[in-house]
mmCIF file of C-alpha atoms and ligand atoms in Angstrom:
data_model
loop_
_atom_site.group_PDB
_atom_site.id
_atom_site.type_symbol
_atom_site.label_atom_id
_atom_site.label_comp_id
_atom_site.label_asym_id
_atom_site.label_seq_id
_atom_site.Cartn_x
_atom_site.Cartn_y
_atom_site.Cartn_z
ATOM 1 C CA UNK A 1 14.231 11.653 -13.864
ATOM 2 C CA UNK A 2 11.542 9.411 -13.868
ATOM 3 C CA UNK A 3 10.696 7.277 -16.361
ATOM 4 C CA UNK A 4 6.850 6.164 -17.260
ATOM 5 C CA UNK A 5 6.398 2.772 -18.143
ATOM 6 C CA UNK A 6 5.186 3.480 -21.771
ATOM 7 C CA UNK A 7 2.092 0.656 -21.871
ATOM 8 C CA UNK A 8 1.187 2.174 -18.581
ATOM 9 C CA UNK A 9 -1.364 1.805 -16.996
ATOM 10 C CA UNK A 10 0.480 -1.819 -15.983
ATOM 11 C CA UNK A 11 -3.319 -3.282 -14.678
ATOM 12 C CA UNK A 12 -6.495 -1.588 -14.923
ATOM 13 C CA UNK A 13 -9.681 -2.604 -13.342
ATOM 14 C CA UNK A 14 -10.860 -4.401 -16.796
ATOM 15 C CA UNK A 15 -8.434 -5.970 -17.040
ATOM 16 C CA UNK A 16 -10.022 -8.286 -13.662
ATOM 17 C CA UNK A 17 -11.716 -11.048 -13.724
ATOM 18 C CA UNK A 18 -14.418 -10.444 -10.764
ATOM 19 C CA UNK A 19 -14.548 -13.173 -8.110
ATOM 20 C CA UNK A 20 -17.778 -13.517 -8.336
ATOM 21 C CA UNK A 21 -20.228 -13.328 -11.404
ATOM 22 C CA UNK A 22 -22.432 -10.604 -9.516
ATOM 23 C CA UNK A 23 -19.294 -8.260 -8.417
ATOM 24 C CA UNK A 24 -17.501 -5.700 -10.146
ATOM 25 C CA UNK A 25 -14.021 -4.903 -10.309
ATOM 26 C CA UNK A 26 -13.806 -1.001 -9.597
ATOM 27 C CA UNK A 27 -9.992 -0.850 -8.523
ATOM 28 C CA UNK A 28 -6.242 -2.899 -9.554
ATOM 29 C CA UNK A 29 -3.629 -0.708 -7.324
ATOM 30 C CA UNK A 30 -1.072 -0.309 -5.183
ATOM 31 C CA UNK A 31 0.872 -3.134 -5.597
ATOM 32 C CA UNK A 32 3.502 -5.189 -3.703
ATOM 33 C CA UNK A 33 6.169 -6.305 -6.195
ATOM 34 C CA UNK A 34 8.784 -8.991 -5.678
ATOM 35 C CA UNK A 35 11.120 -10.550 -7.694
ATOM 36 C CA UNK A 36 10.718 -14.417 -8.096
ATOM 37 C CA UNK A 37 12.615 -17.217 -10.178
ATOM 38 C CA UNK A 38 13.313 -14.369 -12.467
ATOM 39 C CA UNK A 39 10.024 -13.229 -12.727
ATOM 40 C CA UNK A 40 8.483 -10.644 -11.546
ATOM 41 C CA UNK A 41 5.166 -10.729 -8.726
ATOM 42 C CA UNK A 42 2.838 -8.239 -8.301
ATOM 43 C CA UNK A 43 0.535 -9.136 -5.508
ATOM 44 C CA UNK A 44 -2.693 -6.134 -6.054
ATOM 45 C CA UNK A 45 -5.006 -4.200 -4.624
ATOM 46 C CA UNK A 46 -8.445 -5.555 -6.495
ATOM 47 C CA UNK A 47 -11.533 -3.596 -4.946
ATOM 48 C CA UNK A 48 -14.939 -5.039 -6.358
ATOM 49 C CA UNK A 49 -18.200 -4.364 -5.252
ATOM 50 C CA UNK A 50 -21.656 -6.044 -6.152
ATOM 51 C CA UNK A 51 -23.162 -4.744 -9.553
ATOM 52 C CA UNK A 52 -24.759 -1.713 -8.293
ATOM 53 C CA UNK A 53 -28.613 -1.143 -8.640
ATOM 54 C CA UNK A 54 -30.686 1.863 -9.809
ATOM 55 C CA UNK A 55 -31.333 4.000 -6.571
ATOM 56 C CA UNK A 56 -29.141 2.180 -4.238
ATOM 57 C CA UNK A 57 -25.296 2.091 -3.407
ATOM 58 C CA UNK A 58 -24.187 -1.554 -2.237
ATOM 59 C CA UNK A 59 -21.355 -3.014 -0.592
ATOM 60 C CA UNK A 60 -19.688 -6.223 1.032
ATOM 61 C CA UNK A 61 -18.380 -7.425 3.807
ATOM 62 C CA UNK A 62 -17.190 -10.263 5.427
ATOM 63 C CA UNK A 63 -18.304 -12.398 8.372
ATOM 64 C CA UNK A 64 -16.407 -12.104 11.174
ATOM 65 C CA UNK A 65 -16.898 -15.709 12.365
ATOM 66 C CA UNK A 66 -17.823 -17.520 8.524
ATOM 67 C CA UNK A 67 -15.972 -15.808 6.435
ATOM 68 C CA UNK A 68 -19.104 -15.631 4.439
ATOM 69 C CA UNK A 69 -19.333 -12.295 2.191
ATOM 70 C CA UNK A 70 -22.475 -10.083 2.983
ATOM 71 C CA UNK A 71 -24.051 -7.114 1.317
ATOM 72 C CA UNK A 72 -24.866 -3.748 2.705
ATOM 73 C CA UNK A 73 -27.561 -2.417 0.031
ATOM 74 C CA UNK A 74 -29.192 0.854 1.537
ATOM 75 C CA UNK A 75 -31.026 3.489 -1.123
ATOM 76 C CA UNK A 76 -29.566 6.640 -2.124
ATOM 77 C CA UNK A 77 -32.306 8.710 -0.571
ATOM 78 C CA UNK A 78 -32.287 7.769 2.808
ATOM 79 C CA UNK A 79 -31.783 10.587 4.461
ATOM 80 C CA UNK A 80 -29.134 8.945 6.812
ATOM 81 C CA UNK A 81 -26.950 8.708 4.228
ATOM 82 C CA UNK A 82 -23.478 9.666 3.376
ATOM 83 C CA UNK A 83 -21.848 9.157 -0.428
ATOM 84 C CA UNK A 84 -20.418 11.691 -0.505
ATOM 85 C CA UNK A 85 -16.522 10.776 -0.607
ATOM 86 C CA UNK A 86 -16.036 7.350 -3.452
ATOM 87 C CA UNK A 87 -14.338 5.534 -0.770
ATOM 88 C CA UNK A 88 -16.312 5.211 2.086
ATOM 89 C CA UNK A 89 -19.872 6.029 3.278
ATOM 90 C CA UNK A 90 -21.449 6.581 5.906
ATOM 91 C CA UNK A 91 -25.148 4.618 6.553
ATOM 92 C CA UNK A 92 -26.647 4.729 10.441
ATOM 93 C CA UNK A 93 -24.038 6.094 11.525
ATOM 94 C CA UNK A 94 -21.841 3.154 10.275
ATOM 95 C CA UNK A 95 -18.788 3.945 8.284
ATOM 96 C CA UNK A 96 -18.667 0.980 5.122
ATOM 97 C CA UNK A 97 -16.306 0.983 2.668
ATOM 98 C CA UNK A 98 -17.457 1.045 -1.076
ATOM 99 C CA UNK A 99 -15.525 -1.492 -2.007
ATOM 100 C CA UNK A 100 -13.872 -4.932 -0.231
ATOM 101 C CA UNK A 101 -10.304 -5.772 -1.714
ATOM 102 C CA UNK A 102 -8.809 -8.572 -1.648
ATOM 103 C CA UNK A 103 -4.981 -9.676 -3.571
ATOM 104 C CA UNK A 104 -4.396 -10.874 -6.998
ATOM 105 C CA UNK A 105 -1.370 -12.041 -8.040
ATOM 106 C CA UNK A 106 -0.059 -10.775 -11.595
ATOM 107 C CA UNK A 107 3.205 -12.137 -13.098
ATOM 108 C CA UNK A 108 5.282 -10.931 -15.616
ATOM 109 C CA UNK A 109 9.035 -11.603 -17.522
ATOM 110 C CA UNK A 110 9.770 -7.926 -18.573
ATOM 111 C CA UNK A 111 8.239 -6.385 -15.447
ATOM 112 C CA UNK A 112 5.651 -4.137 -18.121
ATOM 113 C CA UNK A 113 3.575 -6.903 -19.385
ATOM 114 C CA UNK A 114 1.783 -8.995 -16.499
ATOM 115 C CA UNK A 115 -1.054 -11.707 -16.399
ATOM 116 C CA UNK A 116 -3.150 -11.642 -13.556
ATOM 117 C CA UNK A 117 -4.724 -14.074 -11.959
ATOM 118 C CA UNK A 118 -8.701 -14.454 -12.807
ATOM 119 C CA UNK A 119 -8.926 -15.859 -8.739
ATOM 120 C CA UNK A 120 -7.735 -14.238 -5.428
ATOM 121 C CA UNK A 121 -4.673 -14.978 -4.063
ATOM 122 C CA UNK A 122 -5.294 -13.726 -0.925
ATOM 123 C CA UNK A 123 -8.775 -12.753 0.839
ATOM 124 C CA UNK A 124 -9.823 -11.448 4.053
ATOM 125 C CA UNK A 125 -10.871 -13.684 6.939
ATOM 126 C CA UNK A 126 -11.418 -12.839 10.735
ATOM 127 C CA UNK A 127 -12.325 -9.790 12.793
ATOM 128 C CA UNK A 128 -9.629 -7.667 11.454
ATOM 129 C CA UNK A 129 -10.278 -7.613 7.802
ATOM 130 C CA UNK A 130 -13.937 -7.410 7.511
ATOM 131 C CA UNK A 131 -13.784 -4.152 5.328
ATOM 132 C CA UNK A 132 -11.046 -6.054 3.611
ATOM 133 C CA UNK A 133 -6.989 -5.976 3.164
ATOM 134 C CA UNK A 134 -5.193 -3.605 0.665
ATOM 135 C CA UNK A 135 -1.782 -2.477 0.324
ATOM 136 C CA UNK A 136 0.354 -4.924 0.014
ATOM 137 C CA UNK A 137 4.071 -4.236 0.278
ATOM 138 C CA UNK A 138 7.060 -6.890 0.740
ATOM 139 C CA UNK A 139 10.143 -7.839 2.258
ATOM 140 C CA UNK A 140 12.291 -11.054 1.705
ATOM 141 C CA UNK A 141 14.006 -12.493 4.453
ATOM 142 C CA UNK A 142 15.607 -14.938 3.231
ATOM 143 C CA UNK A 143 13.755 -18.204 1.371
ATOM 144 C CA UNK A 144 10.435 -15.854 2.564
ATOM 145 C CA UNK A 145 8.227 -13.523 0.922
ATOM 146 C CA UNK A 146 6.965 -11.367 4.306
ATOM 147 C CA UNK A 147 4.319 -9.753 3.016
ATOM 148 C CA UNK A 148 2.684 -6.723 5.339
ATOM 149 C CA UNK A 149 -0.790 -5.512 4.680
ATOM 150 C CA UNK A 150 -3.924 -2.995 5.889
ATOM 151 C CA UNK A 151 -6.416 -4.465 7.135
ATOM 152 C CA UNK A 152 -9.641 -2.760 8.274
ATOM 153 C CA UNK A 153 -12.806 -3.546 10.219
ATOM 154 C CA UNK A 154 -15.309 -1.343 12.142
ATOM 155 C CA UNK A 155 -12.255 -2.591 14.717
ATOM 156 C CA UNK A 156 -9.881 0.558 13.130
ATOM 157 C CA UNK A 157 -7.640 0.116 10.217
ATOM 158 C CA UNK A 158 -4.643 -2.246 11.217
ATOM 159 C CA UNK A 159 -1.186 -3.794 10.008
ATOM 160 C CA UNK A 160 -1.379 -7.775 9.466
ATOM 161 C CA UNK A 161 1.277 -10.145 8.835
ATOM 162 C CA UNK A 162 1.235 -12.533 6.072
ATOM 163 C CA UNK A 163 4.555 -15.097 4.682
ATOM 164 C CA UNK A 164 4.628 -16.719 1.570
ATOM 165 C CA UNK A 165 7.297 -19.060 -0.713
ATOM 166 C CA UNK A 166 6.012 -19.370 -3.740
ATOM 167 C CA UNK A 167 3.318 -16.689 -4.152
ATOM 168 C CA UNK A 168 0.577 -20.033 -3.960
ATOM 169 C CA UNK A 169 0.518 -21.146 -0.346
ATOM 170 C CA UNK A 170 -0.017 -18.002 2.260
ATOM 171 C CA UNK A 171 0.358 -18.322 5.529
ATOM 172 C CA UNK A 172 -1.473 -15.503 7.732
ATOM 173 C CA UNK A 173 0.569 -14.455 11.102
ATOM 174 C CA UNK A 174 -1.937 -11.688 12.483
ATOM 175 C CA UNK A 175 -1.872 -8.167 13.510
ATOM 176 C CA UNK A 176 1.070 -6.753 14.147
ATOM 177 C CA UNK A 177 -0.074 -2.856 14.771
ATOM 178 C CA UNK A 178 -3.009 -1.953 16.056
ATOM 179 C CA UNK A 179 -5.359 1.286 15.453
ATOM 180 C CA UNK A 180 -5.003 2.747 13.338
ATOM 181 C CA UNK A 181 -1.580 2.236 11.718
ATOM 182 C CA UNK A 182 -0.616 1.613 8.083
ATOM 183 C CA UNK A 183 3.037 2.339 5.758
ATOM 184 C CA UNK A 184 4.415 -0.801 6.992
ATOM 185 C CA UNK A 185 7.905 -1.223 5.203
ATOM 186 C CA UNK A 186 10.176 -4.680 7.111
ATOM 187 C CA UNK A 187 13.456 -3.753 6.194
ATOM 188 C CA UNK A 188 15.449 -6.487 4.494
ATOM 189 C CA UNK A 189 17.430 -7.516 6.671
ATOM 190 C CA UNK A 190 17.870 -7.891 10.507
ATOM 191 C CA UNK A 191 20.102 -4.568 11.703
ATOM 192 C CA UNK A 192 22.786 -4.810 14.843
ATOM 193 C CA UNK A 193 20.342 -8.373 15.474
ATOM 194 C CA UNK A 194 16.800 -7.243 15.468
ATOM 195 C CA UNK A 195 14.285 -6.228 12.543
ATOM 196 C CA UNK A 196 13.472 -3.034 11.591
ATOM 197 C CA UNK A 197 10.170 -1.956 10.109
ATOM 198 C CA UNK A 198 9.145 1.979 9.145
ATOM 199 C CA UNK A 199 4.977 2.480 10.117
ATOM 200 C CA UNK A 200 2.859 5.056 10.045
ATOM 201 C CA UNK A 201 0.784 5.256 13.342
ATOM 202 C CA UNK A 202 -2.503 8.184 12.947
ATOM 203 C CA UNK A 203 -1.827 10.253 15.604
ATOM 204 C CA UNK A 204 -5.653 12.224 16.184
ATOM 205 C CA UNK A 205 -5.730 14.542 18.895
ATOM 206 C CA UNK A 206 -2.640 15.833 18.419
ATOM 207 C CA UNK A 207 0.145 15.610 16.472
ATOM 208 C CA UNK A 208 -0.503 14.417 12.469
ATOM 209 C CA UNK A 209 0.921 11.425 10.173
ATOM 210 C CA UNK A 210 4.733 11.168 10.683
ATOM 211 C CA UNK A 211 6.815 7.951 10.218
ATOM 212 C CA UNK A 212 7.811 5.710 13.111
ATOM 213 C CA UNK A 213 9.931 3.275 13.368
ATOM 214 C CA UNK A 214 10.019 -0.164 15.484
ATOM 215 C CA UNK A 215 12.203 -3.204 16.305
ATOM 216 C CA UNK A 216 11.189 -7.252 16.345
ATOM 217 C CA UNK A 217 13.474 -9.902 17.548
ATOM 218 C CA UNK A 218 10.607 -11.755 15.813
ATOM 219 C CA UNK A 219 8.968 -10.072 13.300
ATOM 220 C CA UNK A 220 5.786 -10.133 15.424
ATOM 221 C CA UNK A 221 6.355 -8.172 18.575
ATOM 222 C CA UNK A 222 7.180 -4.518 18.078
ATOM 223 C CA UNK A 223 8.692 -2.370 20.111
ATOM 224 C CA UNK A 224 11.093 0.677 21.270
ATOM 225 C CA UNK A 225 9.503 3.187 17.864
ATOM 226 C CA UNK A 226 10.912 5.581 17.591
ATOM 227 C CA UNK A 227 9.862 9.027 15.041
ATOM 228 C CA UNK A 228 11.342 9.530 12.059
ATOM 229 C CA UNK A 229 9.584 12.304 10.209
ATOM 230 C CA UNK A 230 6.653 13.817 9.741
ATOM 231 C CA UNK A 231 4.970 16.563 7.422
ATOM 232 C CA UNK A 232 5.952 19.516 6.881
ATOM 233 C CA UNK A 233 4.105 21.962 6.924
ATOM 234 C CA UNK A 234 2.683 24.377 3.236
ATOM 235 C CA UNK A 235 5.006 21.526 1.898
ATOM 236 C CA UNK A 236 4.855 19.218 -0.598
ATOM 237 C CA UNK A 237 4.392 16.606 2.105
ATOM 238 C CA UNK A 238 2.633 18.930 4.234
ATOM 239 C CA UNK A 239 -1.068 16.747 5.316
ATOM 240 C CA UNK A 240 0.793 13.236 5.795
ATOM 241 C CA UNK A 241 3.752 11.130 5.216
ATOM 242 C CA UNK A 242 4.135 7.122 5.342
ATOM 243 C CA UNK A 243 6.489 4.653 3.748
ATOM 244 C CA UNK A 244 6.334 2.762 0.327
ATOM 245 C CA UNK A 245 7.718 -0.124 -0.044
ATOM 246 C CA UNK A 246 10.766 -1.569 1.966
ATOM 247 C CA UNK A 247 13.665 0.348 2.014
ATOM 248 C CA UNK A 248 16.941 -0.443 -0.545
ATOM 249 C CA UNK A 249 20.247 -0.293 1.255
ATOM 250 C CA UNK A 250 22.585 1.940 -0.506
ATOM 251 C CA UNK A 251 26.269 2.554 1.125
ATOM 252 C CA UNK A 252 24.854 6.216 1.835
ATOM 253 C CA UNK A 253 22.264 4.891 3.731
ATOM 254 C CA UNK A 254 18.506 2.885 4.070
ATOM 255 C CA UNK A 255 17.118 4.771 0.922
ATOM 256 C CA UNK A 256 13.006 5.158 1.754
ATOM 257 C CA UNK A 257 11.021 6.144 -0.844
ATOM 258 C CA UNK A 258 7.471 7.524 0.721
ATOM 259 C CA UNK A 259 4.637 9.471 -0.393
ATOM 260 C CA UNK A 260 3.267 12.823 1.173
ATOM 261 C CA UNK A 261 0.516 14.307 0.423
ATOM 262 C CA UNK A 262 -0.784 18.112 -0.035
ATOM 263 C CA UNK A 263 -3.769 20.361 1.413
ATOM 264 C CA UNK A 264 -5.049 19.853 -1.905
ATOM 265 C CA UNK A 265 -4.847 15.699 -0.800
ATOM 266 C CA UNK A 266 -2.495 16.029 -4.214
ATOM 267 C CA UNK A 267 -0.352 12.351 -3.070
ATOM 268 C CA UNK A 268 3.324 12.111 -4.653
ATOM 269 C CA UNK A 269 6.565 9.940 -3.943
ATOM 270 C CA UNK A 270 10.434 11.472 -2.283
ATOM 271 C CA UNK A 271 12.931 9.964 -0.377
ATOM 272 C CA UNK A 272 14.152 9.851 2.837
ATOM 273 C CA UNK A 273 18.049 8.313 3.950
ATOM 274 C CA UNK A 274 18.557 6.791 6.841
ATOM 275 C CA UNK A 275 21.772 5.530 8.797
ATOM 276 C CA UNK A 276 22.420 2.184 7.887
ATOM 277 C CA UNK A 277 23.052 1.613 11.713
ATOM 278 C CA UNK A 278 20.999 4.263 13.488
ATOM 279 C CA UNK A 279 17.908 3.908 11.297
ATOM 280 C CA UNK A 280 15.805 5.680 13.377
ATOM 281 C CA UNK A 281 18.983 9.029 11.871
ATOM 282 C CA UNK A 282 17.736 10.906 9.207
ATOM 283 C CA UNK A 283 20.609 11.291 7.165
ATOM 284 C CA UNK A 284 18.431 13.904 4.280
ATOM 285 C CA UNK A 285 15.094 14.174 3.054
ATOM 286 C CA UNK A 286 14.055 15.050 -0.424
ATOM 287 C CA UNK A 287 13.033 18.799 -0.597
ATOM 288 C CA UNK A 288 10.181 18.313 -3.313
ATOM 289 C CA UNK A 289 9.078 14.799 -4.994
ATOM 290 C CA UNK A 290 10.548 13.086 -7.949
ATOM 291 C CA UNK A 291 7.256 11.109 -8.594
ATOM 292 C CA UNK A 292 4.138 13.355 -9.630
ATOM 293 C CA UNK A 293 1.115 12.497 -10.559
ATOM 294 C CA UNK A 294 1.574 14.223 -14.024
ATOM 295 C CA UNK A 295 0.525 11.381 -16.396
ATOM 296 C CA UNK A 296 -3.389 10.929 -16.837
ATOM 297 C CA UNK A 297 -3.324 7.717 -15.345
ATOM 298 C CA UNK A 298 -2.074 9.387 -12.279
ATOM 299 C CA UNK A 299 -4.316 12.987 -12.511
ATOM 300 C CA UNK A 300 -7.646 11.014 -13.472
ATOM 301 C CA UNK A 301 -9.153 8.140 -11.429
ATOM 302 C CA UNK A 302 -11.069 7.397 -8.252
ATOM 303 C CA UNK A 303 -9.277 10.023 -7.008
ATOM 304 C CA UNK A 304 -7.201 12.632 -8.540
ATOM 305 C CA UNK A 305 -4.300 13.520 -8.236
ATOM 306 C CA UNK A 306 -2.320 10.642 -6.730
ATOM 307 C CA UNK A 307 0.282 8.296 -7.080
ATOM 308 C CA UNK A 308 0.945 5.897 -4.034
ATOM 309 C CA UNK A 309 4.084 3.507 -4.135
ATOM 310 C CA UNK A 310 4.154 0.424 -2.375
ATOM 311 C CA UNK A 311 5.632 -2.221 -4.620
ATOM 312 C CA UNK A 312 9.537 -1.747 -5.801
ATOM 313 C CA UNK A 313 11.919 -3.912 -7.607
ATOM 314 C CA UNK A 314 15.309 -2.874 -6.721
ATOM 315 C CA UNK A 315 17.167 -4.395 -10.810
ATOM 316 C CA UNK A 316 20.625 -4.471 -8.815
ATOM 317 C CA UNK A 317 22.574 -2.114 -12.024
ATOM 318 C CA UNK A 318 21.319 1.008 -9.926
ATOM 319 C CA UNK A 319 17.585 1.222 -11.256
ATOM 320 C CA UNK A 320 15.010 0.708 -9.729
ATOM 321 C CA UNK A 321 11.066 -0.435 -11.175
ATOM 322 C CA UNK A 322 8.461 1.794 -8.938
ATOM 323 C CA UNK A 323 4.893 0.146 -9.031
ATOM 324 C CA UNK A 324 2.811 2.225 -7.800
ATOM 325 C CA UNK A 325 -1.544 3.206 -7.933
ATOM 326 C CA UNK A 326 -2.503 5.831 -10.440
ATOM 327 C CA UNK A 327 -5.694 8.112 -9.302
ATOM 328 C CA UNK A 328 -6.387 5.925 -6.610
ATOM 329 C CA UNK A 329 -7.758 2.995 -9.500
ATOM 330 C CA UNK A 330 -5.155 1.052 -11.371
ATOM 331 C CA UNK A 331 -1.619 -0.228 -11.071
ATOM 332 C CA UNK A 332 1.127 1.888 -12.701
ATOM 333 C CA UNK A 333 4.965 1.371 -12.691
ATOM 334 C CA UNK A 334 8.100 3.528 -13.534
ATOM 335 C CA UNK A 335 11.756 3.757 -13.433
ATOM 336 C CA UNK A 336 14.066 5.809 -11.097
ATOM 337 C CA UNK A 337 18.166 5.504 -10.960
ATOM 338 C CA UNK A 338 18.833 5.553 -7.634
ATOM 339 C CA UNK A 339 22.148 7.684 -8.055
ATOM 340 C CA UNK A 340 19.530 10.588 -9.881
ATOM 341 C CA UNK A 341 17.128 9.898 -6.278
ATOM 342 C CA UNK A 342 20.385 10.291 -4.633
ATOM 343 C CA UNK A 343 21.369 13.132 -5.729
ATOM 344 C CA UNK A 344 17.658 15.003 -5.118
ATOM 345 C CA UNK A 345 18.270 14.543 -1.391
ATOM 346 C CA UNK A 346 19.579 17.844 1.785
HETATM 347 C C1 LIG B 401 -8.431 5.941 2.799
HETATM 348 C C2 LIG B 401 -7.877 4.957 1.782
HETATM 349 C C3 LIG B 401 -8.923 3.893 0.703
HETATM 350 C C4 LIG B 401 -8.859 2.632 2.465
HETATM 351 C C5 LIG B 401 -9.328 3.254 3.355
HETATM 352 C C6 LIG B 401 -9.233 2.393 5.155
HETATM 353 O O1 LIG B 401 -9.702 5.863 2.939
HETATM 354 O O2 LIG B 401 -6.601 4.301 1.625
HETATM 355 O O3 LIG B 401 -8.474 3.623 -0.068
HETATM 356 O O4 LIG B 401 -9.197 1.580 1.464
HETATM 357 O O5 LIG B 401 -8.303 4.382 3.591
HETATM 358 O O6 LIG B 401 -7.497 1.705 4.761
#
């Protein structure tokens, strides 16, 4: 059902030039995708860290006011350090990410061979992004590409919005969902006069990691929240669910490809079909995922057994090209037929 691109991984960390000579690129993954002037554009999440010195773990954070980079350097033998997770470490009671992410533009004629820019397109700034910006998702509304992304800082994990018309000049529009919230997928057209989006608040006390829906009349103020789907205990999406790229309009309903993870933190991709006029109504859902970490570049990586889709290009002929992170490390792609996905939903 899935046709993985034969040149996967499409972009690996070694294909990306660090933004500074004293940095190294750890991951190049979880891209947003769009078609622009007949080409395919990815906004790749590039995760960097300072070149590591023996006996230390170090990361970079940005200053909330000046935007300057600061290096956080901790001795590995310090009893106040907990560095067991490859993504996060805790030092003297403060959590840090092991890398600082920005977005890099990659362009392709055929959607498979990409040329990646040598410089960042969009970088962290301000108080909500001091630990970086992550996981772009792109929605085209008229002639503007709206990019939502995760902003990470000591204030929490938020979702921010930016826009561009040409992938050269970007304008940041600020935080649209407060902490903790990520996996935002904005619908590509208004429904009954309002914009809609999927989002994923992280309930900590009761409840879990479920997909919600909100609407807005200006893309900045979101309300009228409704829960859409939650994790299904014991299933492939039993621990968490989160939206992927923007929904696709089909005659049967809005088709949303979402990620689900299970108790072994295996991340797969499944689908959800929502009513065209009342998108809070779930028509059908995948019983089994259609994209499962099976290839070596999905089974291994910074974290094993992860496919995390955040980019999608609708080829308009019944096929979709999915762009996803493999093993939380690199950028991969595959092609799927809309019809094949719809057939498996119940
Ligand atoms: C999770 C992962 C990381 C990410 C943090 C913060 O731990 O998705 O890649 O850096 O959340 O968003």
